[in-house]
CSV table of C-alpha atoms and ligand atoms in Angstrom, one decimal:
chain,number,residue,atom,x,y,z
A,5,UNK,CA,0.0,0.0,0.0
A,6,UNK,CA,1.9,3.6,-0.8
A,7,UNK,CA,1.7,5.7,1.7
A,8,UNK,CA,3.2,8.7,0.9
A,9,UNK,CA,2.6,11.6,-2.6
A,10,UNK,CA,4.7,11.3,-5.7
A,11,UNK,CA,6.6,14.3,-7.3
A,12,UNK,CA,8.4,14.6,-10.0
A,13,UNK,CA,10.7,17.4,-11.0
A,14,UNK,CA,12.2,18.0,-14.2
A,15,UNK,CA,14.8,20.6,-15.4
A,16,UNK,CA,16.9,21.0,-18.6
A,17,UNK,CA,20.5,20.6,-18.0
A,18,UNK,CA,22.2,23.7,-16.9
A,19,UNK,CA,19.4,25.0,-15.2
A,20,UNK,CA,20.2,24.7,-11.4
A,21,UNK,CA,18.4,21.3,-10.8
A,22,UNK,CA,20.4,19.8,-8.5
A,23,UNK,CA,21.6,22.5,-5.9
A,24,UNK,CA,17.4,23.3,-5.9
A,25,UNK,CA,16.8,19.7,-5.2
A,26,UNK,CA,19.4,19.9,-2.5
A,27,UNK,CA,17.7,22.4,-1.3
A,28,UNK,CA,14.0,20.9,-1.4
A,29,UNK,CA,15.5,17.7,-0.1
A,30,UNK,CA,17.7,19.2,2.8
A,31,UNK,CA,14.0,21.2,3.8
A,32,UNK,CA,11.7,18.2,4.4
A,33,UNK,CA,13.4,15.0,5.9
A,34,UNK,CA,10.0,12.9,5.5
A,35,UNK,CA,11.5,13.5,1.4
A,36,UNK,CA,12.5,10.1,-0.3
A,37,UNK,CA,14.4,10.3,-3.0
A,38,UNK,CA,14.0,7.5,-5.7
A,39,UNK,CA,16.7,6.1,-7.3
A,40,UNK,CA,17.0,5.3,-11.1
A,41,UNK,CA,18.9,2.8,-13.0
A,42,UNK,CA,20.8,4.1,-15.7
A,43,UNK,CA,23.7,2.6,-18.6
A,44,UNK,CA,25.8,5.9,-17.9
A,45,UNK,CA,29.0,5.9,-15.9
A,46,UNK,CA,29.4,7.4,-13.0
A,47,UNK,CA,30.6,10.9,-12.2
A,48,UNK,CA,32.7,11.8,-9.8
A,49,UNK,CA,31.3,12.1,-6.2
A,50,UNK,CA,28.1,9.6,-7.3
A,51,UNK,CA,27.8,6.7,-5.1
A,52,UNK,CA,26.1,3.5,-6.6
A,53,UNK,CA,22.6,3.1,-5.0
A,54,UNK,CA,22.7,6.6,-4.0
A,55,UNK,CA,23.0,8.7,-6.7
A,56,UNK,CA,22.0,5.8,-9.0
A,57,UNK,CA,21.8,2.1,-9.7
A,58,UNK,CA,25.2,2.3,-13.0
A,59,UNK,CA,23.7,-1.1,-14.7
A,60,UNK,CA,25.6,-2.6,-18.1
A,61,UNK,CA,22.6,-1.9,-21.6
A,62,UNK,CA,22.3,-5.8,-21.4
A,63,UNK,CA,21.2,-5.4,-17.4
A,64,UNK,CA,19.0,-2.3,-18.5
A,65,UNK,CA,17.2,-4.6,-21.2
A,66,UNK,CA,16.7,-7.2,-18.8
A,67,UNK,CA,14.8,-5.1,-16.9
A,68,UNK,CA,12.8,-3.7,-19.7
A,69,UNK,CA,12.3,-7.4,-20.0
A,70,UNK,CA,10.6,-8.1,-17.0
A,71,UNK,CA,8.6,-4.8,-16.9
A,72,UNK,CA,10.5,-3.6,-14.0
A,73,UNK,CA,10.4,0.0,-14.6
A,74,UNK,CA,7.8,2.6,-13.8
A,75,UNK,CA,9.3,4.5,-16.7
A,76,UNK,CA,12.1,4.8,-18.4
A,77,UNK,CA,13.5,6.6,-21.4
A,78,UNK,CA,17.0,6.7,-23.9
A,79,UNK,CA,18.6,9.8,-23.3
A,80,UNK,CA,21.5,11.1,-24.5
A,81,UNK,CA,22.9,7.9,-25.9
A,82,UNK,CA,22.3,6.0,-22.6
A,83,UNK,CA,19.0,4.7,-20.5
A,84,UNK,CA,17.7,6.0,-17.3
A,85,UNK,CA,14.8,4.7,-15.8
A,86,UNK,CA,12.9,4.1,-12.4
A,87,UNK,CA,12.8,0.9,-10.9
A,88,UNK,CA,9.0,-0.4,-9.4
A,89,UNK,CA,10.1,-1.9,-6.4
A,90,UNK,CA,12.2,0.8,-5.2
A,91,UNK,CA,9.5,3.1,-5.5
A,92,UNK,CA,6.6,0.7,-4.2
A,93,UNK,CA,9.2,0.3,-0.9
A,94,UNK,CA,9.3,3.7,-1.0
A,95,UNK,CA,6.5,5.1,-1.4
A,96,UNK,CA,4.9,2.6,1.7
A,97,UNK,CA,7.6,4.6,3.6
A,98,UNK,CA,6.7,8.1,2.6
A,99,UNK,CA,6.8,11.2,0.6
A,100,UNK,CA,8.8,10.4,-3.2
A,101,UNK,CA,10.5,12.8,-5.6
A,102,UNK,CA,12.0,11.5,-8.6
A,103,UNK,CA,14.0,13.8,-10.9
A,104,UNK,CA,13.4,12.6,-14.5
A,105,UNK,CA,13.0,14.6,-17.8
A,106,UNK,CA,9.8,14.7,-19.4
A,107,UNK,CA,9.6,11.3,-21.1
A,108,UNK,CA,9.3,10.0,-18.6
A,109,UNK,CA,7.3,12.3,-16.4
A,110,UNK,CA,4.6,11.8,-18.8
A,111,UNK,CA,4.9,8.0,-18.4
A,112,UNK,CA,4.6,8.3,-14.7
A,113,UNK,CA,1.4,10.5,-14.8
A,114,UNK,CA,-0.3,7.8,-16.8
A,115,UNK,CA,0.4,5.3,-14.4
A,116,UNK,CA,0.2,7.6,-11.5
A,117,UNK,CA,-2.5,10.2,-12.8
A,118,UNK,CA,-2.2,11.7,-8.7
A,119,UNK,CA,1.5,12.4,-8.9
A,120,UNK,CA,2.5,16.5,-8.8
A,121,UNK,CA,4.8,17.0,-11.8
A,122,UNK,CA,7.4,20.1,-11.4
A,123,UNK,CA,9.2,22.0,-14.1
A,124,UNK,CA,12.0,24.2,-13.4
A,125,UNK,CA,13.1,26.6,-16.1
A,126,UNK,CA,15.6,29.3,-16.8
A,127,UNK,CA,14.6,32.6,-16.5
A,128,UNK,CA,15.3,32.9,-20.4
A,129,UNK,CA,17.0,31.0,-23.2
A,130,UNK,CA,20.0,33.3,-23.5
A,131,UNK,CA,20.4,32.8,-19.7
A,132,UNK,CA,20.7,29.3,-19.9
A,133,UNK,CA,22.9,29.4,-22.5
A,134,UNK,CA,25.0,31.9,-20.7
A,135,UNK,CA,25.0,29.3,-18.1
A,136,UNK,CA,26.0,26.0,-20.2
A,137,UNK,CA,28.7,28.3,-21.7
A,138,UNK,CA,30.2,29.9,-17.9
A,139,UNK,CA,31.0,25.9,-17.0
A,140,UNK,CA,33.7,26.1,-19.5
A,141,UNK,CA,34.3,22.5,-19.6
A,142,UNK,CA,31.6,21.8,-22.6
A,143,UNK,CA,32.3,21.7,-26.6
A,144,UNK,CA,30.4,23.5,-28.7
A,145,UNK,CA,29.0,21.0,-30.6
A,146,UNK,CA,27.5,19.6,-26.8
A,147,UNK,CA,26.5,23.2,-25.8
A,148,UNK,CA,24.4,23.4,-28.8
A,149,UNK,CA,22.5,19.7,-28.5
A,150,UNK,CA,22.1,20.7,-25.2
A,151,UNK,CA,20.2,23.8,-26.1
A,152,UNK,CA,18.1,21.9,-28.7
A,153,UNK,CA,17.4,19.6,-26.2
A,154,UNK,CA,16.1,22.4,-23.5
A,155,UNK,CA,13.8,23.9,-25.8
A,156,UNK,CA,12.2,20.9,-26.6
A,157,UNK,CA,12.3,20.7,-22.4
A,158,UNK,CA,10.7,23.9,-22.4
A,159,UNK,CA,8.4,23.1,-24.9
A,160,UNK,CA,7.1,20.2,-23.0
A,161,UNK,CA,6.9,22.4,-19.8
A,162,UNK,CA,3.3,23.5,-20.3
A,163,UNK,CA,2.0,20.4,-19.6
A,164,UNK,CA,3.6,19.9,-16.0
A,165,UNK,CA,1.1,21.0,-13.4
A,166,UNK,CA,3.7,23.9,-11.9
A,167,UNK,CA,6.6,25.6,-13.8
A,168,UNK,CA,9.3,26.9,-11.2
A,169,UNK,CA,11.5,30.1,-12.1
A,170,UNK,CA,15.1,29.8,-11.0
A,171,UNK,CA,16.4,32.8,-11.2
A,172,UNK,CA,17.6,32.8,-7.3
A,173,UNK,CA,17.7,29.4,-6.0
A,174,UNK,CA,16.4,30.0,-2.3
A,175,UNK,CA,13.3,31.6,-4.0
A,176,UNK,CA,12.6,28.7,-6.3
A,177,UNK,CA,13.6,26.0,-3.1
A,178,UNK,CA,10.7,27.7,-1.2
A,179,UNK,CA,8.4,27.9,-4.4
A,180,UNK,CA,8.7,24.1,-4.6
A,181,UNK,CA,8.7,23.8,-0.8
A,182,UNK,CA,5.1,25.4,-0.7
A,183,UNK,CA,3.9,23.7,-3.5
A,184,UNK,CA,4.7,20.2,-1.6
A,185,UNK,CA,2.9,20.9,1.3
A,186,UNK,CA,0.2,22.1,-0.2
A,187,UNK,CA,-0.1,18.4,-1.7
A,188,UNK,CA,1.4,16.6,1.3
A,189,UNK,CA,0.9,18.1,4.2
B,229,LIG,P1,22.3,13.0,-15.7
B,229,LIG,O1,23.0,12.1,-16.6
B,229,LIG,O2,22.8,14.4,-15.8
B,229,LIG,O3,22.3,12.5,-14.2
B,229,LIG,O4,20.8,13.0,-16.1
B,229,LIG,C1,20.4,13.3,-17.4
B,229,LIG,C2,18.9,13.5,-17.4
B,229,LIG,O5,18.2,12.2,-17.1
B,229,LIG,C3,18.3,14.4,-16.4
B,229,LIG,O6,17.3,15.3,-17.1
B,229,LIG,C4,17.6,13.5,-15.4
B,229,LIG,O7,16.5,14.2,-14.8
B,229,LIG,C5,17.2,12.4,-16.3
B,229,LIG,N1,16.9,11.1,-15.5
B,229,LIG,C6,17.5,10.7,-14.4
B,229,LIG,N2,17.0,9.5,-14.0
B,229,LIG,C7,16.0,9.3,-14.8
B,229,LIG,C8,15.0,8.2,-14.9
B,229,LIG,O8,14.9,7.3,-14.1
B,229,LIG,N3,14.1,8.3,-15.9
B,229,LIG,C9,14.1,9.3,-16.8
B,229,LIG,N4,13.1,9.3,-17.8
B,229,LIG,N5,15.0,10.3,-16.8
B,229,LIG,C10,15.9,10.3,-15.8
């Protein structure tokens, strides 16, 4: 039996997604994160089962297989998605947020039609792409799929059921905050 709400928050890259979820998550300690499985390798810092489950394609497919997943989506040349059980266990726990892009947010809303999908966006295009640009570690050629790939984000935004400026992280942390316990609490 789940227990707690389901929220999902979505974000092009370069948008601030993590240090706000930080944020929301450091806030509310009754706030599970769920884990997904993905065929990416690690970053530095990420710890397997924390950050994610790093499975081999063939592991990923196995699941696929065996309808494991709630959702899951190719992105970027590699799959991510969310693992049922994790979530079922979870969600008898408590409260869930998953961060997923909108592929899957969509999937999760028809299976879960009660789940509170959250969008966070730029405060424009040029200030996102002042952002992708001000990491200095990116090529060009993977600044400009990355923009492609936040419009169509952005495009897709109007669907969620709350869109989230971050233009000054606190102020979007407490945006979202509100907007969880006016469905949790
Ligand atoms: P990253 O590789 O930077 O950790 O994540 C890339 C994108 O994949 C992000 O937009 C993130 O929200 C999304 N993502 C992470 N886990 C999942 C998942 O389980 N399912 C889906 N559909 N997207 C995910």
């Amino acid at each position: 039996m789940s227990k707690g709400k389901l929220f999902v928050l979505s974000g092009a890259s370069g948008v601030g997604k993590s240090t706000v979820l930080k944020g929301v998550m450091d806030a509310r300690d009754d706030l599970l994160f769920s884990v997904s499985a993905t065929t990416r390798d690690p970053r530095e810092g990420e710890v397997e089962g924390i950050s994610y489950y790093f499975v081999t394609k063939e592991a990923f497919e196995e699941m696929i297989r065996q309808d494991a997943f709630v959702e899951y989506d190719a992105h970027m040349k590699n799959y991510y998605g969310t693992p049922k059980s994790q979530l079922e266990e979870k969600l008898s726990r408590g409260n869930v947020i998953l961060d997923i892009e909108p592929n899957g947010a969509f999937q999760v809303r028809k299976n879960r039609p009660d789940a509170c999908l959250i969008f966070i966006a730029p405060p424009s295009r040029e200030e996102l792409e002042r952002r992708l640009r001000g990491r200095g570690d990116t090529p060009e050629d993977q600044i400009r799929v990355r923009l492609e790939r936040a419009q169509w984000e952005m495009d897709m935004s109007e669907k969620y059921d709350h869109v989230v400026i971050n233009e000054q992280v606190q102020t979007c942390v407490d945006e979202i905050l509100k907007i969880i316990a006016q469905v949790a609490d």
